[in-house]
Short mmCIF file of N, CA and C in Angstrom, two decimals:
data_model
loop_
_atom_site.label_atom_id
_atom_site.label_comp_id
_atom_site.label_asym_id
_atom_site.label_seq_id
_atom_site.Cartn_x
_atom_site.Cartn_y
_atom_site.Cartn_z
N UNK A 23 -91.95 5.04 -69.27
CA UNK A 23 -92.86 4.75 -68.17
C UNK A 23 -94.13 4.14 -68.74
N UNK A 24 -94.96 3.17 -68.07
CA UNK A 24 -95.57 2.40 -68.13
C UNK A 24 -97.14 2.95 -67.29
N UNK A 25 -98.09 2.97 -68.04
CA UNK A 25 -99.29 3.63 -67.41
C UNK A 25 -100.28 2.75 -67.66
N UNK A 26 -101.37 2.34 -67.05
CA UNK A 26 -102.56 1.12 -67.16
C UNK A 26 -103.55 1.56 -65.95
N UNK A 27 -104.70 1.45 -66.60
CA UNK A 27 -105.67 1.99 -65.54
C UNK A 27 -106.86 0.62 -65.64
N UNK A 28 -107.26 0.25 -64.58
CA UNK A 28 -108.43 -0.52 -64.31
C UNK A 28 -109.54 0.00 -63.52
N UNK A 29 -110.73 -0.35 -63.67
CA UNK A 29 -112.08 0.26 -62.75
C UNK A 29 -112.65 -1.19 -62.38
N UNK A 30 -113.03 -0.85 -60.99
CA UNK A 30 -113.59 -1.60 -59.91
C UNK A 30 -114.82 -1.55 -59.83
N UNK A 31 -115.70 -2.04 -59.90
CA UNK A 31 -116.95 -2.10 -60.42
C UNK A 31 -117.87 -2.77 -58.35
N UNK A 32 -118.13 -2.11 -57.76
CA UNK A 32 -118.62 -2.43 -56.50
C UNK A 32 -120.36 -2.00 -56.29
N UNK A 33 -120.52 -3.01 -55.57
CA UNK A 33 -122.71 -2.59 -55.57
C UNK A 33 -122.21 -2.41 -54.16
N UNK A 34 -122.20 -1.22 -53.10
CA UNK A 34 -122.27 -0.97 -51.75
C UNK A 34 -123.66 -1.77 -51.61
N UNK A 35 -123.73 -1.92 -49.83
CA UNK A 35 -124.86 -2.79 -49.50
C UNK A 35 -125.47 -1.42 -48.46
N UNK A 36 -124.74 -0.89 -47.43
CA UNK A 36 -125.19 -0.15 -46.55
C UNK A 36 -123.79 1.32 -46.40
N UNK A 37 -124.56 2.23 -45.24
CA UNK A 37 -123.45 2.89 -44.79
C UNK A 37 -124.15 3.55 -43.87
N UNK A 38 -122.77 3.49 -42.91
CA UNK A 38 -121.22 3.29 -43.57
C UNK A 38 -121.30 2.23 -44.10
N UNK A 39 -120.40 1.99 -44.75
CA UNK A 39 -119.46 0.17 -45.28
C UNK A 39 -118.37 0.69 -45.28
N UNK A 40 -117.34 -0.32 -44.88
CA UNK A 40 -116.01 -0.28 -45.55
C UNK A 40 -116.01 -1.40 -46.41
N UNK A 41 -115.87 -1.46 -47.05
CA UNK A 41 -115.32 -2.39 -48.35
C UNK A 41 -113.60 -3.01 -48.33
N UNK A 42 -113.37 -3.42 -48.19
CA UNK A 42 -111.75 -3.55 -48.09
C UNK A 42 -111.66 -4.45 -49.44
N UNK A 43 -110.31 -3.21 -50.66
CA UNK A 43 -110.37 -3.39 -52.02
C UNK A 43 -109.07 -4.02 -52.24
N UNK A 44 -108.21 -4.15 -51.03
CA UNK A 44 -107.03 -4.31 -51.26
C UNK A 44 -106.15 -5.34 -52.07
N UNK A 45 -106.46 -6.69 -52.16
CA UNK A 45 -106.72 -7.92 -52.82
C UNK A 45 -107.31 -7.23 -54.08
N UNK A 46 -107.95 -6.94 -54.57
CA UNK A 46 -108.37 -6.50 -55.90
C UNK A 46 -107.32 -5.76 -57.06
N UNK A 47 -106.70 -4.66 -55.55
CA UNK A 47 -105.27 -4.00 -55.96
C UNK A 47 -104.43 -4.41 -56.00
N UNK A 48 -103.72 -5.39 -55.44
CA UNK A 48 -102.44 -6.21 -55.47
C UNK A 48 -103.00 -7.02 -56.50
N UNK A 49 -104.26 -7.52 -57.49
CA UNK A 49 -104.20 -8.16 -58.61
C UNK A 49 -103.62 -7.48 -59.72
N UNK A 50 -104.44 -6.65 -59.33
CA UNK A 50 -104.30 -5.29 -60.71
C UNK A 50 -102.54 -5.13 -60.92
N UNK A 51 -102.09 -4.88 -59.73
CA UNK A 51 -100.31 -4.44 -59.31
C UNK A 51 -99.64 -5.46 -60.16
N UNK A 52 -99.49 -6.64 -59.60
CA UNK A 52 -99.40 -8.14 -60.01
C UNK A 52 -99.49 -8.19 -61.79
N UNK A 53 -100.96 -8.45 -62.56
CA UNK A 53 -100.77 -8.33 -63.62
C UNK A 53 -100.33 -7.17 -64.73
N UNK A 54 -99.89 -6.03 -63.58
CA UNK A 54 -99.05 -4.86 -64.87
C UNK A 54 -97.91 -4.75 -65.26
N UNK A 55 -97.47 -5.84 -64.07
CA UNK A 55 -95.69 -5.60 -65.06
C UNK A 55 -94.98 -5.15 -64.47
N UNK A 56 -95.72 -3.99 -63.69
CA UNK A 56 -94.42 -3.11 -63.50
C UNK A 56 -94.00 -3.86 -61.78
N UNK A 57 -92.59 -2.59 -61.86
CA UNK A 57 -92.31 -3.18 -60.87
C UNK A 57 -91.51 -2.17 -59.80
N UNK A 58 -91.55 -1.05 -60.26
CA UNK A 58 -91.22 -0.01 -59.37
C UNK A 58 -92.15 1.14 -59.93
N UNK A 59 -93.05 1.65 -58.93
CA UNK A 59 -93.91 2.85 -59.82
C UNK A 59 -94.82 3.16 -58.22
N UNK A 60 -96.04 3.87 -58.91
CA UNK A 60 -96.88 3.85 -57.66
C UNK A 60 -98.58 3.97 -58.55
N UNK A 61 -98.90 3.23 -57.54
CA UNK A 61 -100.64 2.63 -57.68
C UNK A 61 -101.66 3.98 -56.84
N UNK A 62 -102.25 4.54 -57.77
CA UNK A 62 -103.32 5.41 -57.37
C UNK A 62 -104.73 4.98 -57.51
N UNK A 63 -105.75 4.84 -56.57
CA UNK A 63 -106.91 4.59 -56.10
C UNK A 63 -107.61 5.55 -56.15
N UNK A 64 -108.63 5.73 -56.70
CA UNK A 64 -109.38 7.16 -57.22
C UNK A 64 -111.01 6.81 -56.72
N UNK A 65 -111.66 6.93 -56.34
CA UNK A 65 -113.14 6.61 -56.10
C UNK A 65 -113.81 7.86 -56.77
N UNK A 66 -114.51 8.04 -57.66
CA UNK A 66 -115.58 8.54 -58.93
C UNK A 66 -116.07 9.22 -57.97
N UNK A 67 -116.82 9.64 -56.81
CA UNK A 67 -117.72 9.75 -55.92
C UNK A 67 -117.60 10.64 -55.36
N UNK A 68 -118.28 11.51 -54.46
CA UNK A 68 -118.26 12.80 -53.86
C UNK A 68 -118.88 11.90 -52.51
N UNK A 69 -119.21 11.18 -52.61
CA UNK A 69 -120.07 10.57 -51.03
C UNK A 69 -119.55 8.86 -50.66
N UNK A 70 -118.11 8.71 -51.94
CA UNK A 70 -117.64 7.98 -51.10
C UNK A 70 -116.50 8.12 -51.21
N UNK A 71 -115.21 7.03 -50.35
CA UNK A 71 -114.16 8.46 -50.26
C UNK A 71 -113.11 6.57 -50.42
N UNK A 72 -111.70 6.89 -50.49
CA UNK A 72 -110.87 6.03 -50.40
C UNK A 72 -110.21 5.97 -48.98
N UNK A 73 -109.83 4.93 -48.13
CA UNK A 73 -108.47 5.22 -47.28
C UNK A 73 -107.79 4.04 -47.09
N UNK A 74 -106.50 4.19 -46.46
CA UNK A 74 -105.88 2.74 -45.45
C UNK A 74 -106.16 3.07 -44.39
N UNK A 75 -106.51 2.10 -43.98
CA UNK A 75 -106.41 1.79 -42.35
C UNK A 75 -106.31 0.15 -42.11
N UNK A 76 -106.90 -0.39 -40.68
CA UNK A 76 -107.17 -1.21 -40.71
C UNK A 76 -108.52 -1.84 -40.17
N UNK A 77 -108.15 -3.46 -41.06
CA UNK A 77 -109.43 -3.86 -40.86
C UNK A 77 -109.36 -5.05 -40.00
N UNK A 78 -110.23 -4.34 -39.07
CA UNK A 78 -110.58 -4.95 -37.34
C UNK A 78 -111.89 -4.82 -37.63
N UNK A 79 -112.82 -5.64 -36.86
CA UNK A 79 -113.94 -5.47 -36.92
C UNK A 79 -114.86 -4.39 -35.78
N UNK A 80 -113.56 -4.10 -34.96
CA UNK A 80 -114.29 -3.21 -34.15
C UNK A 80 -113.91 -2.19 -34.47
N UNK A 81 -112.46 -1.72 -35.07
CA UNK A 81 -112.21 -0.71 -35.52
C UNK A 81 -112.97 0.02 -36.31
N UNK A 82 -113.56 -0.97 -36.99
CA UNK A 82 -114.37 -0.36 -38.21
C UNK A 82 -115.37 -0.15 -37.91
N UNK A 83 -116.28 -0.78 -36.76
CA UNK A 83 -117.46 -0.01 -35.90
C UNK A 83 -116.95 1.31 -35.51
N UNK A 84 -115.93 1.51 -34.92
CA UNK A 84 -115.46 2.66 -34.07
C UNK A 84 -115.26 3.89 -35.20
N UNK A 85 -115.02 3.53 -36.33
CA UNK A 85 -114.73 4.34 -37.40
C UNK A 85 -116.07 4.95 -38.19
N UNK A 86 -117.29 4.20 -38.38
CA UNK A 86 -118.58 4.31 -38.59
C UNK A 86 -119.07 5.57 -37.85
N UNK A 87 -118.88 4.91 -36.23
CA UNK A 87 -119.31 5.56 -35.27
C UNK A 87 -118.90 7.08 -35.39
N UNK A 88 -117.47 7.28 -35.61
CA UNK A 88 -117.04 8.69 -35.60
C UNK A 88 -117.20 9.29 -36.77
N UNK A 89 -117.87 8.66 -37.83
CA UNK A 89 -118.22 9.42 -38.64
C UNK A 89 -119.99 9.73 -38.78
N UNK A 90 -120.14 9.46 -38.33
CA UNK A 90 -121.84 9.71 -37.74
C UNK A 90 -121.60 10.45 -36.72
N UNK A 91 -120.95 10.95 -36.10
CA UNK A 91 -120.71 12.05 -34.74
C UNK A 91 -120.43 13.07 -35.21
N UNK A 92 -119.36 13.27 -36.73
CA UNK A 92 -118.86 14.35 -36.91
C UNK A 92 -119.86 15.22 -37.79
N UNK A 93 -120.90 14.33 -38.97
CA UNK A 93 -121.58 14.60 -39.30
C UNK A 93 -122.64 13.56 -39.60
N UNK A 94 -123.64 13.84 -38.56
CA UNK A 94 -125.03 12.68 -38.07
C UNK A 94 -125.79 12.91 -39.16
N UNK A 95 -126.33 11.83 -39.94
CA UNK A 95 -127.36 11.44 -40.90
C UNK A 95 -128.77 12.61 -40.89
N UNK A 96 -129.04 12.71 -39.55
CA UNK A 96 -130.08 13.29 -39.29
C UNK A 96 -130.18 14.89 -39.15
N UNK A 97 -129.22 15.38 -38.57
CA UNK A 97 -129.13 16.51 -38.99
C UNK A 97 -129.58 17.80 -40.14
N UNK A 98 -129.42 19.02 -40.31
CA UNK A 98 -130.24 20.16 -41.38
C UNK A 98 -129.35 20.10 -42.01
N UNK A 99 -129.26 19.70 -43.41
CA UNK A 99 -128.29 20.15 -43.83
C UNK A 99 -129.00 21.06 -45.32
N UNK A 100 -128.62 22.15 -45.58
CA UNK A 100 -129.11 23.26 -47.10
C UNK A 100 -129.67 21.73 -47.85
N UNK A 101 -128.02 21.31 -48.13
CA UNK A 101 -128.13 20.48 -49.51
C UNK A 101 -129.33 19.55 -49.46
N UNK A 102 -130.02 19.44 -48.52
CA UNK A 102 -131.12 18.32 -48.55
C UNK A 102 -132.39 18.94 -48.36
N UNK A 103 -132.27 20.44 -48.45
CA UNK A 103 -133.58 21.07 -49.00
C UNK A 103 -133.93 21.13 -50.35
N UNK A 104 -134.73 20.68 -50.72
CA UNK A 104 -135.23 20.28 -52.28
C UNK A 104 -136.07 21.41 -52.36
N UNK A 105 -136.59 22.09 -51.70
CA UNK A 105 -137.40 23.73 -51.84
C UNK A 105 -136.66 24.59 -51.97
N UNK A 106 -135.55 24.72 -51.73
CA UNK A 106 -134.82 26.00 -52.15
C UNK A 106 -133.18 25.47 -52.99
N UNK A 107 -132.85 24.30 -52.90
CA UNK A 107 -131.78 23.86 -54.06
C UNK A 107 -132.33 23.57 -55.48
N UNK A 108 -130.97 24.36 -55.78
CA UNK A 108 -131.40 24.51 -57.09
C UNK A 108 -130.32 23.70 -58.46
N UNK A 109 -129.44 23.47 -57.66
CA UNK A 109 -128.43 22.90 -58.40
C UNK A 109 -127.61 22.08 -58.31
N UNK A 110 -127.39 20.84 -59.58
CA UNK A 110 -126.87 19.59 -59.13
C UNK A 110 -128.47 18.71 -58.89
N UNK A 111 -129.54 18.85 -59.08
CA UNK A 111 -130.84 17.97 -58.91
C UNK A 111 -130.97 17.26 -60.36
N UNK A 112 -130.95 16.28 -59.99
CA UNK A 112 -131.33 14.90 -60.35
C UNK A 112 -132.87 14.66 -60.26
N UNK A 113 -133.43 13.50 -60.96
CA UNK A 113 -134.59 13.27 -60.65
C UNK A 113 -134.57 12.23 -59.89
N UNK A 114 -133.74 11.26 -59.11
CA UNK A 114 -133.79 10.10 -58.20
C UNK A 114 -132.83 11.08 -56.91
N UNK A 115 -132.53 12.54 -57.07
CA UNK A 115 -132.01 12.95 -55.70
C UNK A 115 -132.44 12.55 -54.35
N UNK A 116 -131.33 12.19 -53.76
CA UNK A 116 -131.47 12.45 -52.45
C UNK A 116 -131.12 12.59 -51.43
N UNK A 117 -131.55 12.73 -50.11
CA UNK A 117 -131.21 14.03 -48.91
C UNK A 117 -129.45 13.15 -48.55
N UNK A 118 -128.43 13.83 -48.96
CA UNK A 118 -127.12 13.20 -48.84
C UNK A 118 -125.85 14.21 -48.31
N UNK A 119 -126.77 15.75 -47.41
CA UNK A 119 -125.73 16.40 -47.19
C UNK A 119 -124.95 15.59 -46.55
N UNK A 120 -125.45 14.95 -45.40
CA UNK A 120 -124.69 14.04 -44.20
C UNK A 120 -122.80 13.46 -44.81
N UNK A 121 -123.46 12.92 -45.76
CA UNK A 121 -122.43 11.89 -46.62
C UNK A 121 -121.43 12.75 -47.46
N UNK A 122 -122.12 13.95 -47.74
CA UNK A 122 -120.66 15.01 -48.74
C UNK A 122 -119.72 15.69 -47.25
N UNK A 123 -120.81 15.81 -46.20
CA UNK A 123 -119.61 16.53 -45.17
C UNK A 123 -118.91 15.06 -44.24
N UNK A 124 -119.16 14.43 -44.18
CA UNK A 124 -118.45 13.22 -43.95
C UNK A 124 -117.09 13.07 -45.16
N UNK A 125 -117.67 13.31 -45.80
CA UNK A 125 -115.76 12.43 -47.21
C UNK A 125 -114.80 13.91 -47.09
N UNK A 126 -115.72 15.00 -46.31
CA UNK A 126 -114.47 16.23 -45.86
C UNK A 126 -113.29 15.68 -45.08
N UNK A 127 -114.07 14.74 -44.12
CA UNK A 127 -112.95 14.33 -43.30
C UNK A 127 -112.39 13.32 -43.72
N UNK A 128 -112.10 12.59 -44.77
CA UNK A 128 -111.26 11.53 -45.38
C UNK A 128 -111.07 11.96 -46.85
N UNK A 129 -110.93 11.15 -47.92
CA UNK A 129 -110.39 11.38 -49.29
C UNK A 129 -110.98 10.80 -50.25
N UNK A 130 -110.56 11.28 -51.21
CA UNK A 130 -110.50 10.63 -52.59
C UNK A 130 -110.11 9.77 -53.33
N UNK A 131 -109.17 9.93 -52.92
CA UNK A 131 -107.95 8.76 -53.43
C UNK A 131 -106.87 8.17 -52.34
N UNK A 132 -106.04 7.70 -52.40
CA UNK A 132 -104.74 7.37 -52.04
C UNK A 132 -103.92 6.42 -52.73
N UNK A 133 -102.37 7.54 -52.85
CA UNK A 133 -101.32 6.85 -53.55
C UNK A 133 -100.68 5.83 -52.75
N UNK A 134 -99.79 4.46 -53.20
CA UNK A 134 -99.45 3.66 -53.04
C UNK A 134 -98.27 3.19 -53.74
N UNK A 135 -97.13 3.37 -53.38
CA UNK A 135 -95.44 2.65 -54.07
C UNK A 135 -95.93 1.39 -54.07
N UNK A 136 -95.14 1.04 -55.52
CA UNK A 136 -95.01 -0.40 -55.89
C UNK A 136 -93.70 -0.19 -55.56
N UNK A 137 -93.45 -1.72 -55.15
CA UNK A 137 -91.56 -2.03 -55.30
C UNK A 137 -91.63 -3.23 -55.32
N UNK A 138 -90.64 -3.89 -55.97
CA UNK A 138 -90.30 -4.47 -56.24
C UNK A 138 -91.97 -5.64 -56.79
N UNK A 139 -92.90 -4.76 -57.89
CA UNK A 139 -93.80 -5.35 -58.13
C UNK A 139 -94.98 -5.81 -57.04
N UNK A 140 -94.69 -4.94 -56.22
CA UNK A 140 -95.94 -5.39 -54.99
C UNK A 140 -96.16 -3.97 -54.03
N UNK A 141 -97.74 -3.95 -53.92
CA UNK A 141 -97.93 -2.42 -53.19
C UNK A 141 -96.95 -2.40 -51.62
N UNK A 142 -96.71 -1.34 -51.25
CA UNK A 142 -96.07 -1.48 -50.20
C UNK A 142 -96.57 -0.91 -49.27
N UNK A 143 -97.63 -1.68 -48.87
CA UNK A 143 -98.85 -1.35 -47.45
C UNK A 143 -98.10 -2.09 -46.31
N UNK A 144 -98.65 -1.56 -45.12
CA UNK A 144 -97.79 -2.38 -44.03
C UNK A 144 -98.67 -3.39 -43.80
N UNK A 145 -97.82 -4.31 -42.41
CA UNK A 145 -99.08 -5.64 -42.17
C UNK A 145 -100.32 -5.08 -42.10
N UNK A 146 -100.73 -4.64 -41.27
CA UNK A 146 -101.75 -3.92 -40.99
C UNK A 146 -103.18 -3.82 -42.18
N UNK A 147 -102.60 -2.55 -42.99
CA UNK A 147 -103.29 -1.92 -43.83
C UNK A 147 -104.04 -2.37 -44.80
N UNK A 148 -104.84 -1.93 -45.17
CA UNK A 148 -105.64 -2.53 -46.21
C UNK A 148 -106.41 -1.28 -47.00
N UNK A 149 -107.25 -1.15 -47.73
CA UNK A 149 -107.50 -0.09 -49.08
C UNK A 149 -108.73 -0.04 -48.86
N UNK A 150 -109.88 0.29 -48.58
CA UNK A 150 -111.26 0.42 -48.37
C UNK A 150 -111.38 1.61 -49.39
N UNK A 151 -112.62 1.32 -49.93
CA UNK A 151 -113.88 1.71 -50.52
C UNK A 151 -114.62 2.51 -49.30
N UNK A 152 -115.08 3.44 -48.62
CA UNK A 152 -115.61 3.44 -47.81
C UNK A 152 -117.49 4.47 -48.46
N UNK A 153 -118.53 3.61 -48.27
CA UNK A 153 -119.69 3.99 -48.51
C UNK A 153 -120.36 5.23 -47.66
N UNK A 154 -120.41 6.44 -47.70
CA UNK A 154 -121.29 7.54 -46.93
C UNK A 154 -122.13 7.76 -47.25
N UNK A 155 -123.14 7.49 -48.12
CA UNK A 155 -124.63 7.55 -48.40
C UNK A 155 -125.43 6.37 -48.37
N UNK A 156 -125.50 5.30 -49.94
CA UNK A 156 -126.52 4.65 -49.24
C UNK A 156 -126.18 3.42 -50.18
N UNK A 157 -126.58 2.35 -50.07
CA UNK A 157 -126.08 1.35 -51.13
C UNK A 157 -126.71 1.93 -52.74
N UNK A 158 -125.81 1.78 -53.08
CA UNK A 158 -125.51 1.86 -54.62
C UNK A 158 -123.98 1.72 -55.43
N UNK A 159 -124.46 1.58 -56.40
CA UNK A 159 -123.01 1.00 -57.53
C UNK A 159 -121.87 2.07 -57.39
N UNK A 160 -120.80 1.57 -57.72
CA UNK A 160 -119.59 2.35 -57.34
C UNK A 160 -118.62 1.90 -58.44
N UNK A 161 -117.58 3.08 -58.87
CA UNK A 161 -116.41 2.78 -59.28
C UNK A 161 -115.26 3.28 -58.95
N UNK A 162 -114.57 2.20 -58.79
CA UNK A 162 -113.28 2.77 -58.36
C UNK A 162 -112.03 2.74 -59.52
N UNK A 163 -111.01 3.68 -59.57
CA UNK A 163 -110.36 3.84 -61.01
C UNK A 163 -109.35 3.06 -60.05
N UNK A 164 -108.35 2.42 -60.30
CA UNK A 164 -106.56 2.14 -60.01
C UNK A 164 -105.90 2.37 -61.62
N UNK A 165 -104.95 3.14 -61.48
CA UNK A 165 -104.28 3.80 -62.51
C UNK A 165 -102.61 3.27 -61.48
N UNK A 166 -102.10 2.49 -62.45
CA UNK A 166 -100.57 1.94 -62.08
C UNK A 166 -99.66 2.61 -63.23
N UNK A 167 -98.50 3.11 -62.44
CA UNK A 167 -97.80 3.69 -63.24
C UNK A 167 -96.05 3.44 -62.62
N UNK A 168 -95.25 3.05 -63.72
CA UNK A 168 -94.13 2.78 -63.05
C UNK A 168 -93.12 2.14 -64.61
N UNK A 169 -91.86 1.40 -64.13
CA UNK A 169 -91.53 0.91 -65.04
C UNK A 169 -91.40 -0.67 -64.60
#
């Protein structure tokens, strides 16, 4: 078996964002060779998360939207008391409970079959990056594995 990992190197602008990485992944797929295996998408991040869905432009308003409903920016959250947290502080911290209980409701990663040398997403689908805090740099791992 055949293992190769690449990192995605992304500057978020706002958030939400979706990012749609998918084209990036079918390069990566493309130049490994393989041709039956499966492609894992890993995002480094606690405040930003991986998924498929699709990309509509209203969908992806509508998707923003429900994630600002489930957990609103503005809201109390502990983690964004800097008077009584004590751990995990940084010296550029900041107030980001909003964005860790937001990636509760989506992921980390998502796996992806190669076959016959090509991911096997439907028409539809596509691979987003999705941003829950605030613009800043991002990496995303794809680790292809197959023969």
């Amino acid at each position: 078996m055949k293992i190769l990992t690449h990192s995605i190197h992304i500057d978020t602008k706002q958030a939400p964002e979706f990012i749609d990485i998918t084209d990036k992944i079918r390069e990566f797929v493309a130049e490994s060779g393989i041709d039956n295996g499966v492609a894992v998408v890993y995002s480094k991040h606690t405040t930003s998360a991986i998924r498929i869905n699709e990309n509509e432009p209203l969908l992806l308003e509508d998707m923003a939207d429900f994630l600002s409903r489930i957990a609103p920016r503005e809201n109390d959250y502990r983690h964004n008391d800097f008077s009584i947290r004590t751990v995990n502080m940084n010296d550029d911290e900041c107030p980001n409970g909003h964005a860790h209980c937001q990636h509760l409701a989506l992921a980390t990663s998502e796996s992806i079959p190669i076959v016959d040398g090509a991911l096997t997403i439907g028409r539809w689908q596509s691979v987003f990056l999705v941003e829950l805090d605030m613009p800043r740099p991002r990496d995303v791992i794809v680790q292809v594995m197959g023969e």
